[in-house]
Short mmCIF file of C-alpha atoms in Angstrom, two decimals:
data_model
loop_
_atom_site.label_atom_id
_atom_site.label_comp_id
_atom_site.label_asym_id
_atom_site.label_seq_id
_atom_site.Cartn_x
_atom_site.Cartn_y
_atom_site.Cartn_z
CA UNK A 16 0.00 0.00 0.00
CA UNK A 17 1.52 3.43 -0.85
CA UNK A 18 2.46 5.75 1.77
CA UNK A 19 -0.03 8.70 2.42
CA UNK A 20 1.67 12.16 0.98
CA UNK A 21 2.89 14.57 3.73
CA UNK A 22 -0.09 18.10 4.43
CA UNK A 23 0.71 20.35 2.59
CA UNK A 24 0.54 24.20 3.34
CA UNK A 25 -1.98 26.22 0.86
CA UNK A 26 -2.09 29.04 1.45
CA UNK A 27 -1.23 31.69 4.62
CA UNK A 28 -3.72 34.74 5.46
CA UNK A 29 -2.33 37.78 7.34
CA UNK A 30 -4.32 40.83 8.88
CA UNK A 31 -2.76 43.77 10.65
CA UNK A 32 -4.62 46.33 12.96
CA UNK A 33 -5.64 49.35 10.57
CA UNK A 34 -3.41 51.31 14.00
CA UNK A 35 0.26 51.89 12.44
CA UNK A 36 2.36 53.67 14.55
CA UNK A 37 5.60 54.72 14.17
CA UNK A 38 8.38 53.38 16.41
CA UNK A 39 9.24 57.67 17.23
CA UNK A 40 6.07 57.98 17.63
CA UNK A 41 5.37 54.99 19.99
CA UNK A 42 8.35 56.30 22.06
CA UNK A 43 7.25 59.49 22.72
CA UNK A 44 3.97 58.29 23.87
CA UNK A 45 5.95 56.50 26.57
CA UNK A 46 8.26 59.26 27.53
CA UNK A 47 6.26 61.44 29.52
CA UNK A 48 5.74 58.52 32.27
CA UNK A 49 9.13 57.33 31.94
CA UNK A 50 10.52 60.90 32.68
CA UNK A 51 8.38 61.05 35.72
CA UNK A 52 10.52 57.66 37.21
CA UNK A 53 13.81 58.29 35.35
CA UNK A 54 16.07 60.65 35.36
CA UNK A 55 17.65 60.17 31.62
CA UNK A 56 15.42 61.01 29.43
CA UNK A 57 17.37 59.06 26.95
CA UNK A 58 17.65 55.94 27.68
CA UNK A 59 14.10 55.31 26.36
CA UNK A 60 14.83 55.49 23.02
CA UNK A 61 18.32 53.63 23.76
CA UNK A 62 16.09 50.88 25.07
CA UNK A 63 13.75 51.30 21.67
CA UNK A 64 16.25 52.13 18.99
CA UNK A 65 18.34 49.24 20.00
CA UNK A 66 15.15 46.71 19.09
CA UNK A 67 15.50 47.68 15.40
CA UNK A 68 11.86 47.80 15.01
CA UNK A 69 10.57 50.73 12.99
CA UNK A 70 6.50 50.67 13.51
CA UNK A 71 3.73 48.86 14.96
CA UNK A 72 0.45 47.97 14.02
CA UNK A 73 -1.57 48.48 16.95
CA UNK A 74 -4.84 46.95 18.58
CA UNK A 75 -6.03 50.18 19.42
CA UNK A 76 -5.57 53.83 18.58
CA UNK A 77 -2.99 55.02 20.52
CA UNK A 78 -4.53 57.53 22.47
CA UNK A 79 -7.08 54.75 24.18
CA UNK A 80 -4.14 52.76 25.91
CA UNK A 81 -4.34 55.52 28.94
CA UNK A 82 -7.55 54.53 29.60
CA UNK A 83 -6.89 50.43 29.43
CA UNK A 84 -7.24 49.25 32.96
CA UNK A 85 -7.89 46.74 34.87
CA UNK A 86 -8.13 43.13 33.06
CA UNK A 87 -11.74 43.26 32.48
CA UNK A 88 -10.89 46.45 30.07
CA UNK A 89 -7.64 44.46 28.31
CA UNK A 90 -9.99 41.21 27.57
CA UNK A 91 -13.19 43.06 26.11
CA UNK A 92 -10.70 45.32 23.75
CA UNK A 93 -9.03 41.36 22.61
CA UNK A 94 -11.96 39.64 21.88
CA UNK A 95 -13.07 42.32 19.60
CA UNK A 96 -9.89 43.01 17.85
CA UNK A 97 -9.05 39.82 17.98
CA UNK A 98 -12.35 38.55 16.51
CA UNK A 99 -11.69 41.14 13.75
CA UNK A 100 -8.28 40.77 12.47
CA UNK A 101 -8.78 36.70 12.78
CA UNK A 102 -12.08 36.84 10.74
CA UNK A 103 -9.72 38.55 8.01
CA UNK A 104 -6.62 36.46 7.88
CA UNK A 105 -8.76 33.60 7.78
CA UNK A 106 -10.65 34.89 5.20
CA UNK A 107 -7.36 35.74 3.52
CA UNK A 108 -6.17 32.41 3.61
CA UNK A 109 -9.32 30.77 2.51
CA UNK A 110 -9.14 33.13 -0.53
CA UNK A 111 -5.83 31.90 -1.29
CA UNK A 112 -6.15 28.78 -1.18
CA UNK A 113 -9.47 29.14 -3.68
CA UNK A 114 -11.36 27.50 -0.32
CA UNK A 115 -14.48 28.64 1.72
CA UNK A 116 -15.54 28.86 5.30
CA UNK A 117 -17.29 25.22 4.31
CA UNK A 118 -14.68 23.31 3.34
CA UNK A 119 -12.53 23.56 6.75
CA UNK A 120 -12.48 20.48 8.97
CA UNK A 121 -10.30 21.21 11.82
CA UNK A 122 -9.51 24.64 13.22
CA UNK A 123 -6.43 25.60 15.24
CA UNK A 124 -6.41 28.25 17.26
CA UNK A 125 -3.78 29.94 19.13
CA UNK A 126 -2.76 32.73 21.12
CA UNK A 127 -0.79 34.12 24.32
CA UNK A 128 -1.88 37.45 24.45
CA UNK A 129 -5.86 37.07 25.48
CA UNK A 130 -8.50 34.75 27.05
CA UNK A 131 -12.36 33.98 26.11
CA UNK A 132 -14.28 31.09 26.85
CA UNK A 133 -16.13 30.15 24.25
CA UNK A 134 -12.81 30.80 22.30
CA UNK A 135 -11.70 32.68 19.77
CA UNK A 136 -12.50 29.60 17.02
CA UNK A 137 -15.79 29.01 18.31
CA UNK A 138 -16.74 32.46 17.85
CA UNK A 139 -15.22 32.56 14.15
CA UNK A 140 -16.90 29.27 13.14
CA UNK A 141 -20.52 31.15 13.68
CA UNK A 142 -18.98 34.39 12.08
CA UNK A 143 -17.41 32.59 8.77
CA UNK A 144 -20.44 29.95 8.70
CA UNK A 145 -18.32 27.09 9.18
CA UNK A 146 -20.07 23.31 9.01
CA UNK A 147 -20.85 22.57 12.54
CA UNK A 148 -18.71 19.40 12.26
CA UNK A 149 -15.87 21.33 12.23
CA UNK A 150 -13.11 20.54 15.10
CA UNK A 151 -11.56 22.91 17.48
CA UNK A 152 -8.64 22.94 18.89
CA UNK A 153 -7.74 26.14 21.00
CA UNK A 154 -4.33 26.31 22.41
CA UNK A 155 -3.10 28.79 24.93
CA UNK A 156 0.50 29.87 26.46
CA UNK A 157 3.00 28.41 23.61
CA UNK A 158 3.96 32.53 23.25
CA UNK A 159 6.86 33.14 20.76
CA UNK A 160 6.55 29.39 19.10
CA UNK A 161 2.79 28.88 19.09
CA UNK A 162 2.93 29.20 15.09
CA UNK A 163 5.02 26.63 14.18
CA UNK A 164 3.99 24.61 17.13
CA UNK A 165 0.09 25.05 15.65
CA UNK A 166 1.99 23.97 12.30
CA UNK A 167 2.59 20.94 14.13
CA UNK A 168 -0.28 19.93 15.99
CA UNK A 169 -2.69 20.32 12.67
CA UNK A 170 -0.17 18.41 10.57
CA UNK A 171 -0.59 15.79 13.00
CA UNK A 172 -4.25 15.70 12.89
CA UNK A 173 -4.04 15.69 9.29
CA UNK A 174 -2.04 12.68 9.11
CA UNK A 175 -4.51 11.06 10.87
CA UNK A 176 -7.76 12.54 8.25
CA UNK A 177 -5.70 12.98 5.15
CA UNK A 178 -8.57 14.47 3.18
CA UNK A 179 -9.21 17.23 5.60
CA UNK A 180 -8.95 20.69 5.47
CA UNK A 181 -7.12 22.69 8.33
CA UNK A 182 -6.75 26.22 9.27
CA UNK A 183 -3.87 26.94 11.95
CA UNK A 184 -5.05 30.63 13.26
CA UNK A 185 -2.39 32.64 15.29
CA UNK A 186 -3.70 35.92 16.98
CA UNK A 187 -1.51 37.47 19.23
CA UNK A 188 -2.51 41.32 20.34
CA UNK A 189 0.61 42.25 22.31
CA UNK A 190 -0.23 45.91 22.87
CA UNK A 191 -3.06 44.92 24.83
CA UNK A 192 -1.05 43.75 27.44
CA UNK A 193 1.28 46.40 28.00
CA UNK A 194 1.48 47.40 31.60
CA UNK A 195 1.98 51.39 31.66
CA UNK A 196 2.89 51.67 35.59
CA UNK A 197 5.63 48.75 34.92
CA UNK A 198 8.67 51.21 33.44
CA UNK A 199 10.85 48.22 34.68
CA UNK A 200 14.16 47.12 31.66
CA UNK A 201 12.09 44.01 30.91
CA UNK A 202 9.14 45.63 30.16
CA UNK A 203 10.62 48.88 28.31
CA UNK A 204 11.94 46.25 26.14
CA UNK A 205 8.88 44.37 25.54
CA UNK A 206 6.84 47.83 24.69
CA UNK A 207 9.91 48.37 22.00
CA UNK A 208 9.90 45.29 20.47
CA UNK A 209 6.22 43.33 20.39
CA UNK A 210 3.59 44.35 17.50
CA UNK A 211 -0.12 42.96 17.05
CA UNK A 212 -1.24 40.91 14.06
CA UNK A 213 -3.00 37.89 13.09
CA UNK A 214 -2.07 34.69 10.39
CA UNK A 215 -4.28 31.93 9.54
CA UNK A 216 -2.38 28.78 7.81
CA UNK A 217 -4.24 26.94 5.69
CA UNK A 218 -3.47 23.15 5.36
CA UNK A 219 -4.46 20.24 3.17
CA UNK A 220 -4.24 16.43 4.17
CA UNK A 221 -2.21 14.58 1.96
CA UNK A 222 -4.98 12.76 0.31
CA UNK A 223 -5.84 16.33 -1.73
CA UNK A 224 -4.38 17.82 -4.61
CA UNK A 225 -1.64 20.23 -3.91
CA UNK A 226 -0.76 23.08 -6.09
CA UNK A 227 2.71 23.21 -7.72
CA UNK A 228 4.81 25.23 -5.84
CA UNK A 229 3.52 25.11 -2.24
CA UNK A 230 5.19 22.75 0.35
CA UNK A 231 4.28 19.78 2.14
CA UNK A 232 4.97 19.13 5.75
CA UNK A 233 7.80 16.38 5.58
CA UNK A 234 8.39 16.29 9.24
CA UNK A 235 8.16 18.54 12.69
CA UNK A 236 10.18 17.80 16.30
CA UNK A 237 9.36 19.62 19.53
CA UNK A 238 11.93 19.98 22.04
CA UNK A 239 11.39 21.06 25.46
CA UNK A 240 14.24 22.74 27.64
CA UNK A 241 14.00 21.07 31.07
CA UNK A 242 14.26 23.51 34.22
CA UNK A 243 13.88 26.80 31.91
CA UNK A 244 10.57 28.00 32.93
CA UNK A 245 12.06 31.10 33.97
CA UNK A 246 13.17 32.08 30.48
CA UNK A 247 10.09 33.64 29.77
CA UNK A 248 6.74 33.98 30.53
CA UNK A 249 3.57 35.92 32.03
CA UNK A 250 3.40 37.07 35.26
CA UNK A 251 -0.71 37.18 35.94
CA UNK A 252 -1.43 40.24 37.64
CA UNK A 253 -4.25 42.16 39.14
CA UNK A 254 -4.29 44.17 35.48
CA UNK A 255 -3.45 41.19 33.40
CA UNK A 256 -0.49 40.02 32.02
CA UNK A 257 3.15 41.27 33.25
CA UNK A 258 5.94 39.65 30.98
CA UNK A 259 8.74 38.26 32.01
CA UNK A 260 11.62 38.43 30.04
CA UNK A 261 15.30 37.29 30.70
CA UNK A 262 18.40 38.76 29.53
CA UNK A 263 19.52 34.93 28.75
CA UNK A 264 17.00 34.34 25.99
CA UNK A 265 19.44 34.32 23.23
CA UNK A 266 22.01 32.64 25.49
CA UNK A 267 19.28 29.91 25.82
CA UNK A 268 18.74 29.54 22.17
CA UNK A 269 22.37 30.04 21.33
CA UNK A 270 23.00 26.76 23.32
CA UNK A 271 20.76 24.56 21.48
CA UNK A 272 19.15 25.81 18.55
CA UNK A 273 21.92 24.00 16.61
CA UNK A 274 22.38 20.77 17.94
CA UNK A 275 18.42 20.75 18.09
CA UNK A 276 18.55 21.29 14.18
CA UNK A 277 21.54 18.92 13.59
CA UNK A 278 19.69 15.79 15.54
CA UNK A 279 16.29 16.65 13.77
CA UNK A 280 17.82 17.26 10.20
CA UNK A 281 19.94 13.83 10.72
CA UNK A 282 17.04 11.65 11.78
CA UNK A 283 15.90 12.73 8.33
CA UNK A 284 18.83 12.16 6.54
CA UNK A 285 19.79 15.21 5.90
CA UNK A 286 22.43 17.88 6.99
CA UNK A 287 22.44 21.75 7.41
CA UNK A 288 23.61 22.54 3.46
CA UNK A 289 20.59 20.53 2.94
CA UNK A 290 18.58 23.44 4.03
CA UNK A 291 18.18 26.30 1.07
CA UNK A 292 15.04 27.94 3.32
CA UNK A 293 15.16 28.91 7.03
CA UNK A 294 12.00 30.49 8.34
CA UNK A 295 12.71 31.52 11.65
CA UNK A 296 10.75 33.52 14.38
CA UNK A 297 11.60 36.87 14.69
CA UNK A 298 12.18 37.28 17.89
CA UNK A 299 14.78 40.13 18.49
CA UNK A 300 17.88 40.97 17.14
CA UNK A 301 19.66 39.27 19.45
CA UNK A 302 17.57 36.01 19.08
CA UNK A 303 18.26 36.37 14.96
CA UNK A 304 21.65 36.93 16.00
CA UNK A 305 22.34 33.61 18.69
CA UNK A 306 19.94 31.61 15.90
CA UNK A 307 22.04 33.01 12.95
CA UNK A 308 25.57 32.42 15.27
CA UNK A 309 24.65 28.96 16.20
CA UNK A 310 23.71 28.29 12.91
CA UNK A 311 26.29 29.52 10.66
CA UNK A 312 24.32 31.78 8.42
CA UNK A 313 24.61 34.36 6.92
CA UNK A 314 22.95 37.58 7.54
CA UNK A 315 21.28 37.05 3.87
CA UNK A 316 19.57 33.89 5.06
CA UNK A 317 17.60 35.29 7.51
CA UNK A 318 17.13 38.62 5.63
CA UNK A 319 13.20 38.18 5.56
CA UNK A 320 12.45 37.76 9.57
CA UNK A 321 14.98 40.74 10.25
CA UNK A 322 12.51 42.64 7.48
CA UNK A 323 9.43 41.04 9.26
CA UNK A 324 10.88 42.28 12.75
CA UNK A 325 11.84 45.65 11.26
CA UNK A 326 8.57 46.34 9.76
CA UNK A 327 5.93 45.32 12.41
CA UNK A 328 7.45 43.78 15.18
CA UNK A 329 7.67 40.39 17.15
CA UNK A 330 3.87 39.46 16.73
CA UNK A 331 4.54 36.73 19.18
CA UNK A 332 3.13 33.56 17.49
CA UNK A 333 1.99 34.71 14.46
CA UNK A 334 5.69 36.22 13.60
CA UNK A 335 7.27 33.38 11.59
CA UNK A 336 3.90 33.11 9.75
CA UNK A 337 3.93 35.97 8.56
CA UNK A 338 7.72 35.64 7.71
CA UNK A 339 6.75 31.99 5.80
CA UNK A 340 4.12 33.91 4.42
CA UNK A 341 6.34 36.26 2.67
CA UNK A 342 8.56 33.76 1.47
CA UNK A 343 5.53 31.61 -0.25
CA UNK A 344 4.37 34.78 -1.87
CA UNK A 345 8.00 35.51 -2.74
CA UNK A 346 7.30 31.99 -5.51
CA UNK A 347 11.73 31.65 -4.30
CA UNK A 348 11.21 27.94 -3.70
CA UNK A 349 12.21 25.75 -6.72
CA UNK A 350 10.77 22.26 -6.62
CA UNK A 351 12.84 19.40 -4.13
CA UNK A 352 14.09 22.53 -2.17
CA UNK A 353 13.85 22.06 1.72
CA UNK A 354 12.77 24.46 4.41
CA UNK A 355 13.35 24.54 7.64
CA UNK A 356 10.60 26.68 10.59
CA UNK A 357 12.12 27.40 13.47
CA UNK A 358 10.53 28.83 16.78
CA UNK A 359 10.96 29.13 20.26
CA UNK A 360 9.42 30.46 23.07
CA UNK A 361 8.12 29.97 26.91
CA UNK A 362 8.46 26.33 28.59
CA UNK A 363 11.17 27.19 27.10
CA UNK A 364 10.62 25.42 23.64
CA UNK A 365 11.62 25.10 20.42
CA UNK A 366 9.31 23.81 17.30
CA UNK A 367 10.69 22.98 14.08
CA UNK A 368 9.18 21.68 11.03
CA UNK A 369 10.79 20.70 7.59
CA UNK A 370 8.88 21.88 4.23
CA UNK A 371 9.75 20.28 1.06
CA UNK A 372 8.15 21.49 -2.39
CA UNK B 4 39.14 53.31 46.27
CA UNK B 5 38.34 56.42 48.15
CA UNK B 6 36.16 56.65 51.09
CA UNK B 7 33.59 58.44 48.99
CA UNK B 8 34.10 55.60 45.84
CA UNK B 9 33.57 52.94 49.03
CA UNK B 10 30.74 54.28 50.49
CA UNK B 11 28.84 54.72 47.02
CA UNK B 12 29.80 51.09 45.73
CA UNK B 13 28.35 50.35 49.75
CA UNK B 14 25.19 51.89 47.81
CA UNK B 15 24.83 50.11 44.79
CA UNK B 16 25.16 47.00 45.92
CA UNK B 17 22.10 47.60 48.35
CA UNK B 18 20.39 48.54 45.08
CA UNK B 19 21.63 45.43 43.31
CA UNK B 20 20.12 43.68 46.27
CA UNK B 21 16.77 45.41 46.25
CA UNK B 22 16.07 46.25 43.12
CA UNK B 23 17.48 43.51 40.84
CA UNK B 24 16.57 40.69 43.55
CA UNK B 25 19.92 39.85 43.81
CA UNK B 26 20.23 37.26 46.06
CA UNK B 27 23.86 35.88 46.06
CA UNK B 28 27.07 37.14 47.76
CA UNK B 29 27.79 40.43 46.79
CA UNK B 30 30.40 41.04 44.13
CA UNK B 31 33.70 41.90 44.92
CA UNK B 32 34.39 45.64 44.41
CA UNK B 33 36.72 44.77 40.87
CA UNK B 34 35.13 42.25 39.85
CA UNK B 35 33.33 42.25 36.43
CA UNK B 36 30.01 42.93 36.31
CA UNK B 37 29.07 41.53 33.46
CA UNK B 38 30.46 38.13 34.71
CA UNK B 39 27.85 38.50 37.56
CA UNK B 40 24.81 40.42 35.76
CA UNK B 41 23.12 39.74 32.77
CA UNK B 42 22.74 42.09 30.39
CA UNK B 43 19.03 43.16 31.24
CA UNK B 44 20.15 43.44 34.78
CA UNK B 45 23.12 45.37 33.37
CA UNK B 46 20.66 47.65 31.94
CA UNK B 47 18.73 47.84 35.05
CA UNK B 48 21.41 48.84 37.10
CA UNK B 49 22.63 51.57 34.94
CA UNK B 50 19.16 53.10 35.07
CA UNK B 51 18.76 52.74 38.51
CA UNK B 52 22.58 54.40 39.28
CA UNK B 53 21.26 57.59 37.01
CA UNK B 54 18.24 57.62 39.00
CA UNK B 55 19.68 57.33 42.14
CA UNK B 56 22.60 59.80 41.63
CA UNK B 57 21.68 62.07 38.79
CA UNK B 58 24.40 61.05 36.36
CA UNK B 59 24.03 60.07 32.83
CA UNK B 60 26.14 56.64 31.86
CA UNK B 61 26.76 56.60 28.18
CA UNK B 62 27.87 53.86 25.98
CA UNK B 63 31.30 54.80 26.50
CA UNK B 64 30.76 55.01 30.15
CA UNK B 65 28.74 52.00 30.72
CA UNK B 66 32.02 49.89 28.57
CA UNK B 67 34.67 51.41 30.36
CA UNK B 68 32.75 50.89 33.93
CA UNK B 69 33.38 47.33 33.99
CA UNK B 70 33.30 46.31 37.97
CA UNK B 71 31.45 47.78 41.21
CA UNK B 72 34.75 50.20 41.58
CA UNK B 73 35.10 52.09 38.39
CA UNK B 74 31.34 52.41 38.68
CA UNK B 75 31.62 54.09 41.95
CA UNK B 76 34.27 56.00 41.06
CA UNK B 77 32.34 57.08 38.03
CA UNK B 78 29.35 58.21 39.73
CA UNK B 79 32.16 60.45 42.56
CA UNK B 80 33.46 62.40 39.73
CA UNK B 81 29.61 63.14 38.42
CA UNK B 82 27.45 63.17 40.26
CA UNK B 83 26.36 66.22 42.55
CA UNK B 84 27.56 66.43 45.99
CA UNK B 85 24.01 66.67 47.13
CA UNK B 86 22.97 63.03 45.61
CA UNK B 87 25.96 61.15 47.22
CA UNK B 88 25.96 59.94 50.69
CA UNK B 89 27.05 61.21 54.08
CA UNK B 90 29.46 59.20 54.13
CA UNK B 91 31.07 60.09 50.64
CA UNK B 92 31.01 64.20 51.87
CA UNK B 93 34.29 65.63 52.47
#
């Protein structure tokens, strides 16, 4: 009996807040409070500058953070802009892929940046008239690698209905939990560097037709740090979520992104010059630059998650989506190439996967 | 270092206790920082020096100021006399 083909990946949806902001812009906003608690005035836009971000697409108009408090506030301002910009990079993707609403059979959901019970799918499933046979599978707290971990989990479920349609829906509305009394480093850094956005992957079982030039899902590894909880995470506070953020994040990935690659590229049969496609989270530039290091890249390779970082931020989750998005629109891959997805984040993680077109 | 340099590093490391949670022994007066702090915690103690004493830390500054001692002795030569302790008055 012949083997079942590996999912494949149709199509990827993206939606941005209609809020851009400016990363001068964003800085200034913050300046008045931090000049109340600080006496260099400076060192603000040290802190920013040195994230390399530009902009931000933002969850709200600026002017309504000052009035975001308490968590009751934070969650009723996610649910509806995080209903919103889901709805449309799902209905992106769809469109993409030349599917409908209909034709999806399992729907992932993640996030790290908001809570709602029903969640977020349920509430998209009556809003883009999904069948009501449709499974869902929300998944909370994966932060920075909930993307290609969501990769992961659907292509597993698709292995298991190879004729079913999946869509793998990362929203992530950082902005919203941005704690303006905290003017601690950590969290200077974190209102620098994280951006809102939504990406909905759109997967087909292996049993469907695939489109020349899209990639199938060869294989995917998690690996799970032991004792490294304190990496990263959420503190859950009174007004929501405070992050927590160590200085030893690229440390951490500098000590095992590559031997993490190496064992999962081997069991494969294959090597690092193997790989003519990294996808990697975009973290910050110090995470590009311990993933690059540890690698052996060069800057080139990673060109399109510095862009990605540059442009709108670490979007959390739904960052190296939008950074495979790019590349699929970018029609680079040539037939046989390989890919490898790369993210990590709180636990502490990593998630890889290996495309193949 | 000077009684004033000794009596401001006496400072700092209170502040490395209390405000960065440090928790371990404290480090020796020329020893490097960086071997002991991380780089956030770096950061954090560089803002909470300039808020403490009024002195801005550049680049330069924070490079060159590379244990608990040149740090101290840093923050002597800037700082006003009004910021630094009792102890460090003439």
């Amino acid at each position: 009996m012949a083997a079942t083909p590996d999912p494949a990946i149709l199509s990827i949806g993206r939606a941005l807040p209609t809020n851009y902001v400016d990363q001068e812009t964003l800085t200034a906003a913050l300046s008045a409070a931090w000049a109340e608690q600080h006496y260099n005035a400076e060192r603000l836009d040290q802190i920013h500058r040195a994230t390399l971000v530009s902009g931000r697409h933002l969850a709200l108009p600026i002017d309504e953070y000052a009035g975001l408090g308490g968590l009751r506030k934070r969650s009723d301002a996610w649910l509806r802009v995080a209903l919103d910009v889901g709805e449309r990079a799902v209905r992106d993707g769809l469109a993409r892929a030349g599917l409908e609403p209909r034709d999806v059979d399992q729907i992932f959901f993640v996030t790290t940046t908001g809570l709602a019970t029903p969640s977020l799918d349920a509430r998209l499933v009556n809003r883009l008239g999904m069948r009501p046979e449709v499974r869902r599978t929300p998944i909370f707290g994966l932060g920075c690698l909930g993307g290609a971990a969501g990769i992961s989990r659907a292509c597993d479920a698709l292995r298991a209905w190879p004729d079913a349609v999946a869509v793998m829906l990362s929203v992530e509305l950082c902005s919203l939990t941005l704690q303006r009394e905290d003017l601690s480093v950590a969290n200077v850094v974190a209102t620098g560097l994280f951006g809102d956005g939504a990406a909905a992957v759109v997967l087909g079982g292996g049993a469907r037709a695939v489109p020349r030039g899209l990639p199938r899902v060869v294989a995917t590894r998690s690996v799970f740090y032991p004792e490294t909880e304190w990496v990263m995470g959420w503190e859950i506070v009174d007004d929501g979520f405070k992050v927590l953020l160590s200085a030893q994040v690229p440390d951490v990935v500098a000590g095992h992104i590559g031997g993490d690659v190496d064992r999962f590229l081997a069991s494969l049969g294959l090597a690092r010059a193997d790989v003519r496609h990294w996808l990697a989270h975009t973290g910050g530039p110090r995470v590009l630059e311990a993933i690059r290091g540890a690698l052996g890249l060069p800057e080139a390779a990673l060109e399109r998650s510095y862009r990605s970082l540059r442009e709108v931020g670490n979007l959390s989750s739904a960052s190296v989506l939008f950074v495979l998005g790019d590349h699929l629109d970018s029609g680079e891959a040539r037939e046989g190439d390989v890919g490898l997805v790369a993210a990590m984040g709180p636990g502490f993680s990593a998630e890889l996967a290996l495309l193949r077109w | 270092m000077t009684r004033a340099q000794a009596a401001v590093a006496a400072e700092i490391t209170q502040m490395v206790r209390q405000e960065l949670g440090w928790t371990g022994d404290p480090p020796p007066a020329d020893a490097p920082l960086a071997e002991r702090l991380d780089s956030l915690h770096l950061l954090a103690l560089v803002v909470a020096v300039e808020d403490r004493y009024h002195v801005v830390l550049t680049d330069d500054d924070a490079a060159a100021a590379r244990s608990l001692a040149d740090l101290s002795r840093l923050v002597v030569e800037r700082a006003p006399v009004e910021r630094l302790p009792e102890e460090a008055s003439p």
